[in-house]
Coordinates of C-alpha atoms in Angstrom, one line a residue:
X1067 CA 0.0 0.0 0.0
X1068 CA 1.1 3.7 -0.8
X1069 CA 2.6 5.4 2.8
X1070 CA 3.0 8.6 3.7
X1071 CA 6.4 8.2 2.7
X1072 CA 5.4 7.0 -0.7
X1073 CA 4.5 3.7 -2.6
X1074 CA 5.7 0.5 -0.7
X1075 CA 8.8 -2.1 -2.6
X1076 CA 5.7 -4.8 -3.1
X1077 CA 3.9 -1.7 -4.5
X1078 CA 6.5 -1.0 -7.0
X1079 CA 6.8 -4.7 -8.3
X1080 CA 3.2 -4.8 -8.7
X1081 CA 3.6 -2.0 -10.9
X1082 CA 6.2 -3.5 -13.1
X1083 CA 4.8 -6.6 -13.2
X1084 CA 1.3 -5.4 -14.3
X1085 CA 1.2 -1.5 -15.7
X1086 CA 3.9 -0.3 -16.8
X1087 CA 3.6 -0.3 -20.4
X1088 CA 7.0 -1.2 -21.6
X1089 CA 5.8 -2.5 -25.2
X1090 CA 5.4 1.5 -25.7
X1091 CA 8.2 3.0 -23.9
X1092 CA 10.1 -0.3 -26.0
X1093 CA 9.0 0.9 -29.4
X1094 CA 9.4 5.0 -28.4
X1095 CA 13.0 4.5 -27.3
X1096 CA 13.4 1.9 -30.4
X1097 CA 11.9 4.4 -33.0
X1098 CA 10.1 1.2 -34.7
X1099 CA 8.6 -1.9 -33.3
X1100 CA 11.3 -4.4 -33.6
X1101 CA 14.9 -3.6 -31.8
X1102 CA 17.3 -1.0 -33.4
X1103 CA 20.6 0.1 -31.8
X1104 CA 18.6 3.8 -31.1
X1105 CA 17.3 1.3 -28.2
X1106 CA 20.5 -1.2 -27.6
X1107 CA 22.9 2.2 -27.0
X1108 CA 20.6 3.8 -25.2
X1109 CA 21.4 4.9 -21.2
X1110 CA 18.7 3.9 -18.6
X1111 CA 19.9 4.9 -15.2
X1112 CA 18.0 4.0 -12.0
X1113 CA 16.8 5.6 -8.8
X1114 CA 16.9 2.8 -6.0
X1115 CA 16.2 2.9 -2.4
X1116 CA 19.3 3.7 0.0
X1117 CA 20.1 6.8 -1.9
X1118 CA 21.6 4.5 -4.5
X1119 CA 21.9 5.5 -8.3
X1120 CA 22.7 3.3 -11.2
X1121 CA 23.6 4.6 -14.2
X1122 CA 24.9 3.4 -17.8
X1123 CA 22.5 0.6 -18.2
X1124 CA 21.3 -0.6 -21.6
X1125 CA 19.6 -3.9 -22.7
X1126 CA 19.2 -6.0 -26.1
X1127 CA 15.6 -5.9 -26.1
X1128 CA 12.0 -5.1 -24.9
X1129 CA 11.6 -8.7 -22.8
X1130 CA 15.6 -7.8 -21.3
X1131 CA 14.7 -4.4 -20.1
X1132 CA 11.8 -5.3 -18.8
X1133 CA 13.1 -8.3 -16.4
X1134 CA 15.6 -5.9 -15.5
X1135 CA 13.5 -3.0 -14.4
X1136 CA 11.2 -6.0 -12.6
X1137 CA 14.2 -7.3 -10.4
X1138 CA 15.8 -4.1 -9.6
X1139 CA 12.5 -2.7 -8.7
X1140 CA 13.6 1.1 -8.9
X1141 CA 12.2 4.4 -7.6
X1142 CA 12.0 5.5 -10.6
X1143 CA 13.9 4.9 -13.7
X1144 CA 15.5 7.8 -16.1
X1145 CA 15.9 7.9 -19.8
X1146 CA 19.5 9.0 -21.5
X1147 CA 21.2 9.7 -24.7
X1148 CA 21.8 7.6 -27.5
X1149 CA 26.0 6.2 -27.2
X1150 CA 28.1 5.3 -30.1
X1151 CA 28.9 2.2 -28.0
X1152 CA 26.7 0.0 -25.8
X1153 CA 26.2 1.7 -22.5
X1154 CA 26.5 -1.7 -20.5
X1155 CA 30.1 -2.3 -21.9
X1156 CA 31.7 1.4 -20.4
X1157 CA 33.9 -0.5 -17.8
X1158 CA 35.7 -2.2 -20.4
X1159 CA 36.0 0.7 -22.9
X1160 CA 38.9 3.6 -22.5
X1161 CA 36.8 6.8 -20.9
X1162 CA 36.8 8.6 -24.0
X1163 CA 35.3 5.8 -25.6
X1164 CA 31.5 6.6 -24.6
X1165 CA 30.2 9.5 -26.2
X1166 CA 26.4 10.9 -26.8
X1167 CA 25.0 11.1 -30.3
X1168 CA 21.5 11.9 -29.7
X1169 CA 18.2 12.3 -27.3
X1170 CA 15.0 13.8 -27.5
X1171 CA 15.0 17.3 -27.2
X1172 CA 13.9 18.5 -23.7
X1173 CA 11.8 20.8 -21.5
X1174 CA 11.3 21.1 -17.9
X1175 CA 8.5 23.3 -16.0
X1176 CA 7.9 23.3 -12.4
X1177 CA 5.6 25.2 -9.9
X1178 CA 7.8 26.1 -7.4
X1179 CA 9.8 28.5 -10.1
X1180 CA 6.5 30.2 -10.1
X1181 CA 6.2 30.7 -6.1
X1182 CA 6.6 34.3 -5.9
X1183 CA 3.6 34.6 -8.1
X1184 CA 1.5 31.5 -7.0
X1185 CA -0.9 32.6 -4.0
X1186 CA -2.9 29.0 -4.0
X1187 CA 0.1 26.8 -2.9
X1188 CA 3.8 27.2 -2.7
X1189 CA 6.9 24.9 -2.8
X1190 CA 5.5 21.2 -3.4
X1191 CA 1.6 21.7 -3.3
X1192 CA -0.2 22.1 -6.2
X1193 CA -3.9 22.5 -7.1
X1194 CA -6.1 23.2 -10.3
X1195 CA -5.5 26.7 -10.0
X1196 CA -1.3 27.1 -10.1
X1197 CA -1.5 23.9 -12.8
X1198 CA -3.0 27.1 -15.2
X1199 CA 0.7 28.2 -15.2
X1200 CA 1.4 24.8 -16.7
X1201 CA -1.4 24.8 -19.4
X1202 CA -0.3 28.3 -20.9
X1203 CA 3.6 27.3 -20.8
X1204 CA 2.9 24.6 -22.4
X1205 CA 0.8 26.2 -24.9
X1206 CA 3.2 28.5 -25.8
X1207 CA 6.6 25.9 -26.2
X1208 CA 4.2 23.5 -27.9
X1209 CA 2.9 26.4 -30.8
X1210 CA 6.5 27.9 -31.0
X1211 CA 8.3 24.2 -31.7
X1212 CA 5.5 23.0 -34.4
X1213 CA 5.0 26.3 -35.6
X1214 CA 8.8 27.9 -36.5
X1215 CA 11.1 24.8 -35.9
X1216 CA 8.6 22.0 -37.5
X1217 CA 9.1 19.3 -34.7
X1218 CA 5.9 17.3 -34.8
X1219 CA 6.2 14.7 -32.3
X1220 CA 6.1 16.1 -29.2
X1221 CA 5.2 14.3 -26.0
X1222 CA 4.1 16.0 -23.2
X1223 CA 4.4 14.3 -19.7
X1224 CA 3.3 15.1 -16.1
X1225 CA 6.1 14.9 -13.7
X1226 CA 4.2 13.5 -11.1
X1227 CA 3.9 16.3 -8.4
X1228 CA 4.3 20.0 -9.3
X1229 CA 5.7 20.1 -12.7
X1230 CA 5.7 18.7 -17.0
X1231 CA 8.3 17.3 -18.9
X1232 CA 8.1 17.9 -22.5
X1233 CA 9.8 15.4 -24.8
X1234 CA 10.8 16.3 -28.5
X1235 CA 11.3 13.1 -30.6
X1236 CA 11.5 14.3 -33.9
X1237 CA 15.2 12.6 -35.4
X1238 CA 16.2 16.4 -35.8
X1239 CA 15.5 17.1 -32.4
X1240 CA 17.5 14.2 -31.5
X1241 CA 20.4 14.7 -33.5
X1242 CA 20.8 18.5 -32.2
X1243 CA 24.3 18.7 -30.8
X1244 CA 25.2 20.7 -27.6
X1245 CA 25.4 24.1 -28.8
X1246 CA 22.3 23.7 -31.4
X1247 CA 20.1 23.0 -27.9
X1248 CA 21.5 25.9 -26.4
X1249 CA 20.7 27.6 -29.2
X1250 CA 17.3 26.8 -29.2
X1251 CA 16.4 27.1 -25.6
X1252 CA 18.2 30.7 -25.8
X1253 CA 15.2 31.3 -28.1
X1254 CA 12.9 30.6 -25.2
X1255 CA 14.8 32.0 -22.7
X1256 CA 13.7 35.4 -22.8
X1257 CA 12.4 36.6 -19.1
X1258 CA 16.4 36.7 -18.2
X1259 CA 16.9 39.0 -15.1
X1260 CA 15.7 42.3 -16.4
X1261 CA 12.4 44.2 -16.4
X1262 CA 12.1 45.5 -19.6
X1263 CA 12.3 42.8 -22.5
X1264 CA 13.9 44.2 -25.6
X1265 CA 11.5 45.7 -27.7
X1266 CA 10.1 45.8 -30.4
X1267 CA 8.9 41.9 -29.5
X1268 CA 10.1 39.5 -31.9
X1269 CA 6.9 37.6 -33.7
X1270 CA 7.6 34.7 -31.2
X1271 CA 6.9 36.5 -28.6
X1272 CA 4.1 38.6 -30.0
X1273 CA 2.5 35.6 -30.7
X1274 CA 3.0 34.5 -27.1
X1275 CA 2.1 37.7 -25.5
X1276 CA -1.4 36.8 -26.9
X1277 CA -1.4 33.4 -25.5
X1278 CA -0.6 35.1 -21.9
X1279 CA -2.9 38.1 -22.9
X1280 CA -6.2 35.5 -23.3
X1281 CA -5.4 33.8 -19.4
X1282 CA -4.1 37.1 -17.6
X1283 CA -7.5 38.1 -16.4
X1284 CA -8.8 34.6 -14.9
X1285 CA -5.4 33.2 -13.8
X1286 CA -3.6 37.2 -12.3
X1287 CA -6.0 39.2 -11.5
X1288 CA -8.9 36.9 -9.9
X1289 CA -7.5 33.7 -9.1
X1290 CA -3.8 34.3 -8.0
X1291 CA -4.5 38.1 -6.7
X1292 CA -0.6 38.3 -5.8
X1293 CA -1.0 42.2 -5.3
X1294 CA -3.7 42.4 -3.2
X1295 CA -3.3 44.4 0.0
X1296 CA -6.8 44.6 0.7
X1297 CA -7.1 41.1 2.1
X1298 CA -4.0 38.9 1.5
X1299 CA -1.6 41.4 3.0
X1300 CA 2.0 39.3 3.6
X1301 CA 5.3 40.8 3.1
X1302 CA 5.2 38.3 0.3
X1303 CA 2.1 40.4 -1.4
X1304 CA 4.1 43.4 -0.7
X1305 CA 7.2 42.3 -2.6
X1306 CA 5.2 41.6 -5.4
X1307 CA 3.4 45.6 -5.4
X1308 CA 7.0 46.7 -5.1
X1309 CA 8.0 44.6 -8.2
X1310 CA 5.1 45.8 -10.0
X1311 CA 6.0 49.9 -9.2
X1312 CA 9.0 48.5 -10.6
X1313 CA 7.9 47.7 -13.8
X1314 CA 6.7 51.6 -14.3
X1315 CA 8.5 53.2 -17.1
X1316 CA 8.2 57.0 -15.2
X1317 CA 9.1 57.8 -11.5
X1318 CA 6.3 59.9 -11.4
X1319 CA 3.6 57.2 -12.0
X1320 CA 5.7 55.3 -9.7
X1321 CA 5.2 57.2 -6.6
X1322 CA 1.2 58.7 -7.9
X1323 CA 0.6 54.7 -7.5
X1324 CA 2.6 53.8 -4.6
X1325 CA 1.2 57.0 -2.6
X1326 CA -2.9 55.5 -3.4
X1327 CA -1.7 52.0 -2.9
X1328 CA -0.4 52.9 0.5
X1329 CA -3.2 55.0 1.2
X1330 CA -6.5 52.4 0.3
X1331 CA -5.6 48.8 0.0
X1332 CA -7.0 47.3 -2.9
X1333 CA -7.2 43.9 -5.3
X1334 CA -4.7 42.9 -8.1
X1335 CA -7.6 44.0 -10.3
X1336 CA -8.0 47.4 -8.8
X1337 CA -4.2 48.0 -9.3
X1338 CA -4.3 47.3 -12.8
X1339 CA -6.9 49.7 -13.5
X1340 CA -5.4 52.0 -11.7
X1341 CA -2.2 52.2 -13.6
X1342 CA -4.2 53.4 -16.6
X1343 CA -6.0 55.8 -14.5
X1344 CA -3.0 57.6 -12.9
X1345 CA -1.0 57.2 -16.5
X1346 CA -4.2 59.3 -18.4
X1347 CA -4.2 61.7 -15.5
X1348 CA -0.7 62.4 -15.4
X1349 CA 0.5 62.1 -19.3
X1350 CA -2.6 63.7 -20.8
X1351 CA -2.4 63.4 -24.3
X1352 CA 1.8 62.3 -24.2
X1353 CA 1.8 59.4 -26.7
X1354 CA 5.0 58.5 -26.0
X1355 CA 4.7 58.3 -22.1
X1356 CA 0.9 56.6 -22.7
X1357 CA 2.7 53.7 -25.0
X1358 CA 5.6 53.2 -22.5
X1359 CA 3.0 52.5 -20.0
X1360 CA 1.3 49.9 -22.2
X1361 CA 4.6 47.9 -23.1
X1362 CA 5.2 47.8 -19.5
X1363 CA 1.8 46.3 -19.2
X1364 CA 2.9 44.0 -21.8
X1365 CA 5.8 43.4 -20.1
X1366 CA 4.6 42.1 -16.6
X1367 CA 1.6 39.7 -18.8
X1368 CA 4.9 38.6 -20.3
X1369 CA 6.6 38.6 -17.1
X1370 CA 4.1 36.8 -14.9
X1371 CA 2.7 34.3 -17.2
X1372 CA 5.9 33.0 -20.0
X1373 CA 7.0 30.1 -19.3
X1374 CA 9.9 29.4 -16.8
X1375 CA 11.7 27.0 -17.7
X1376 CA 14.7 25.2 -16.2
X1377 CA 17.3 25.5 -18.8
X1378 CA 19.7 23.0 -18.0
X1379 CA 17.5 20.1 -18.7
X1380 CA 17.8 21.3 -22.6
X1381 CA 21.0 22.3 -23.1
X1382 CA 22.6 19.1 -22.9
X1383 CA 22.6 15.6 -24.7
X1384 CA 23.7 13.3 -21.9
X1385 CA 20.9 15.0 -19.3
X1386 CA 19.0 12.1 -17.9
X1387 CA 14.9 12.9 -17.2
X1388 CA 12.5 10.8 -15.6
X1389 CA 10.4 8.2 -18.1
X1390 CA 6.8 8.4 -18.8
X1391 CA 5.0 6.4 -16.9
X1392 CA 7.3 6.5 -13.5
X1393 CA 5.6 6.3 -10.3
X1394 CA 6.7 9.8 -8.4
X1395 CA 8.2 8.2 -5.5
X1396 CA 6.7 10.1 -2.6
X1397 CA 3.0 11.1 -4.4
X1398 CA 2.4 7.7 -5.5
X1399 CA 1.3 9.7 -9.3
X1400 CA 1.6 8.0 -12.3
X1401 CA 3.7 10.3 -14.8
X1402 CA 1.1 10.6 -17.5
X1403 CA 1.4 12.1 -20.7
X1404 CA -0.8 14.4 -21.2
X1405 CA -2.4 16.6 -24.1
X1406 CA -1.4 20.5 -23.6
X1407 CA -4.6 21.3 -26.3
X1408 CA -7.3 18.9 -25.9
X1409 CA -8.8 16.3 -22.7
X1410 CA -8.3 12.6 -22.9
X1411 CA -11.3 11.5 -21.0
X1412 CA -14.5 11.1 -22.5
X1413 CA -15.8 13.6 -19.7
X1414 CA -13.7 16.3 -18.0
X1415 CA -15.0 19.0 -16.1
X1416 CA -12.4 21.2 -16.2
X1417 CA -12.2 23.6 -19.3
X1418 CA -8.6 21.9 -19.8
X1419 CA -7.7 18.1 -20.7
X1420 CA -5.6 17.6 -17.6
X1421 CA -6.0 17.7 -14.2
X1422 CA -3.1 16.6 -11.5
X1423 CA -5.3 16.7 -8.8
X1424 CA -7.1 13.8 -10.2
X1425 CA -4.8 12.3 -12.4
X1426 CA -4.2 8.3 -12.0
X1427 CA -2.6 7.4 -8.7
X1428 CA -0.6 3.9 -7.7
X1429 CA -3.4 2.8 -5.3
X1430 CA -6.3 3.9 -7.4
X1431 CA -5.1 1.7 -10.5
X1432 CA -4.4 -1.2 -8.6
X1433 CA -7.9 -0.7 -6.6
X1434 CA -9.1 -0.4 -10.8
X1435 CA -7.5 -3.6 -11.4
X1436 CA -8.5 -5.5 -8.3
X1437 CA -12.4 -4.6 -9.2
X1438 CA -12.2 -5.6 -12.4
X1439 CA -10.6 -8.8 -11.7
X1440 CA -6.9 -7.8 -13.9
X1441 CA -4.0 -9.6 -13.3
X1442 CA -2.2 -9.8 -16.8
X1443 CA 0.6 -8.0 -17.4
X1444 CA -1.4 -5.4 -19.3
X1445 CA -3.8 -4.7 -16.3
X1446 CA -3.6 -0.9 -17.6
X1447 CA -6.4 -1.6 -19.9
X1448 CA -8.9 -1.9 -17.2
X1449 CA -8.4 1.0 -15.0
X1450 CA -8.0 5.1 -15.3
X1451 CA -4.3 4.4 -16.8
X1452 CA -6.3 3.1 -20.2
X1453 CA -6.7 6.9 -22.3
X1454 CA -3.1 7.6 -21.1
X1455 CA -1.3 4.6 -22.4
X1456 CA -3.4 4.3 -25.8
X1457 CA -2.6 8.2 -26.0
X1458 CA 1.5 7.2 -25.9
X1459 CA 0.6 4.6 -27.6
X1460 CA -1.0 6.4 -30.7
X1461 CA 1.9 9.3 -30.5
X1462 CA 4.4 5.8 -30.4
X1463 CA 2.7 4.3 -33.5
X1464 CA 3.1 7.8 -35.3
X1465 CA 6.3 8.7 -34.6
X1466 CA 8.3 5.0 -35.9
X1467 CA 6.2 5.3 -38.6
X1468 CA 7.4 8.3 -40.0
X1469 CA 10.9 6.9 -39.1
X1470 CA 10.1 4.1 -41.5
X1471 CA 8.8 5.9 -44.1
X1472 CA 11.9 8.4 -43.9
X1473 CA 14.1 5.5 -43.8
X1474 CA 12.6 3.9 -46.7
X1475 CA 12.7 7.3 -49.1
X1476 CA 16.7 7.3 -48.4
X1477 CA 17.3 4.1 -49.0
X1478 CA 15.2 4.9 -52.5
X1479 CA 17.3 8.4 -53.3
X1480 CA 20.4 6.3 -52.3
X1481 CA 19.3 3.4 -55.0
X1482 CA 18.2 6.5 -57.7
X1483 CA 22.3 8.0 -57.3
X1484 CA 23.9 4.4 -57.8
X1485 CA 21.6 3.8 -60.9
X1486 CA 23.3 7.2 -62.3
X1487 CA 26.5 5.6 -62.1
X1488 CA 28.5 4.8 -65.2

């Protein structure tokens, strides 16, 4: 049974044995449905109890990797890069022997980076409310990598407490080298540690100021309320009003707001007003005052809703992240992919296809299974698990077929050049 302190070891081999669906994570990491080397070289490292960490594993097949995970009975288990040699075999090889060649292209999102906005929970709660930070970061990576670098297969994944991994498995993502994915999340990175974000907004981020725009209202100004003096005063509230003065482009607006601030307490919503109150008052008919006071209002919808994203987990081919499908180790939450667009329940009452606070748990699935009388080793397909795995699944399917289908036009363009030759 799931603990305080997490999911219990017979918990965890329950899990393996029946669950986890390793046919799909088999055919993802395989890129088809029969073994390639993109699976054989590939690292899996492993969390296990005692603080112990494994790393540099790598197996010859779907049935060998999933006896293994079975008898080591891990935490959780990690996915790595692609080698030029079989992980396994390192001991044996000189040091410089082992070298990365590819891995999906990843992000990482978590709550906490969002605490000194988040009023609803801080540091390792969560609740429908702060996962809205989620849904509109996600939003906005997902859009940007279709949209201007072409990746299609993208694989979305809660992290199992506060956060979402996003996996690219495109083969260019995967063949990016080092200083292509810093490139790229450079793109992203654009909150930095300034104020003022260099203007004029490059389309990008026009196009993701009106993402933020559309959930500013609902998710700022009523639900999160993190300038309210009125009734959430906190030192915390009051760093947040001094941020915002900060983000006013003239001294004299500054210190108009501060002074009614200080004198009536009011709601995030009532601030925001007023700043276009005080501005009209005090500018009059300045145009160029009037528009420096709307970028900066761009600016903190920017600032306050973009995502934040931890930066390391992209830059780097050998980074290991946690694989779909995990079991968090103290939540007892299933990582679940998850669609950043669209629900994949046949009935969700949220306006949003994901919801952590209900999202399959360990106990609940096993509970699903026990009811239903499931003990095969595919005992996801009677419980809440079910519109996960056949989503991965699907995205699985898609992805190696493309592979193929790529693989098969080279080997045609190869055939076309040799029957050129004289």
């Amino acid at each position: 049974m799931t603990t305080p302190s997490g999911p219990s070891d017979a918990d965890m081999e329950d899990y393996y044995r029946r669950f986890l669906p390793f046919r799909y994570l088999f055919q993802w990491l395989s890129h088809s449905p029969k073994v390639t080397t993109d699976f054989t070289k590939r690292e899996i490292a492993y969390e296990l109890r005692g603080d112990i960490y494994q790393r540099y594993q790598s197996y010859g097949s779907e049935k060998e990797f999933k006896q293994a995970v079975e008898k080591s009975n891990p935490l959780r288990f990690e996915i790595g890069a692609i080698y030029n040699v079989f992980p396994k075999d390192r001991k044996v090889l000189p040091k410089s022997a082992l070298k990365p060649v590819a891995k999906e292209l990843n992000f990482d999102i978590d709550l906490t980076d969002y605490d000194p906005i988040r009023t609803c929970c801080q540091d390792k709660a969560i609740c429908r409310k702060c996962w809205k930070f989620i849904k509109v970061a996600s939003n906005i990576i997902d859009t940007a990598l279709r949209d201007d670098f072409g990746f299609k297969h993208i694989l979305w994944v809660f992290s199992g407490r506060r956060g979402a991994h996003c996996w690219v498995s495109d083969a260019r993502a995967r063949n990016l080298d080092d200083l292509s994915r810093q490139a790229l999340i450079a793109y992203f990175d654009v909150l930095g540690g300034e104020k003022r974000i260099k203007k004029p907004y490059h389309p990008a981020l026009e196009r993701a100021f009106e993402i933020c725009k559309l959930e500013f209202d609902e998710i700022i100004l009523h639900e999160q309320d993190p300038w309210n003096t009125k009734t959430k005063a906190t030192p915390h509230i009051d760093a947040n009003v001094e941020e915002l003065l900060e983000f006013m482009p003239e001294k004299e607006l500054r210190d108009a707001l501060k002074a009614k601030w200080d004198k009536t307490p009011s709601s995030s919503l009532d601030k925001w007003k007023d700043i276009n109150k005080v501005a009209a008052e005090l500018f009059g008919k300045n145009k160029f005052k009037l528009t420096s006071v709307i970028d900066a209002k761009k600016d903190i919808i920017i600032r306050y809703l973009y995502p934040r994203l931890d930066v390391n987990v992209s830059r780097q081919l050998n980074h290991l992240l946690k694989s779909p499908f995990c079991i968090h180790p103290a939540t007892g939450n299933v990582c679940v992919p998850f669609d950043p667009f669209h629900s994949l329940l046949d009935e969700d009452p949220t306006d949003y296809g994901f919801d952590p606070v209900t999202s399959p748990k360990l106990a609940e699935i096993q509970q699903e299974a026990e009811n239903n009388k499931s003990s095969s080793s595919d005992a996801w397909d009677a419980t809440s698990l079910k519109p996960y795995v056949a989503y991965f699944g699907k995205f699985v399917t898609n992805l190696y077929k493309e592979e193929l289908h790529d693989r098969k036009r080279s080997a045609d363009d190869d055939a076309g050049e040799d029957d050129l030759m004289f």
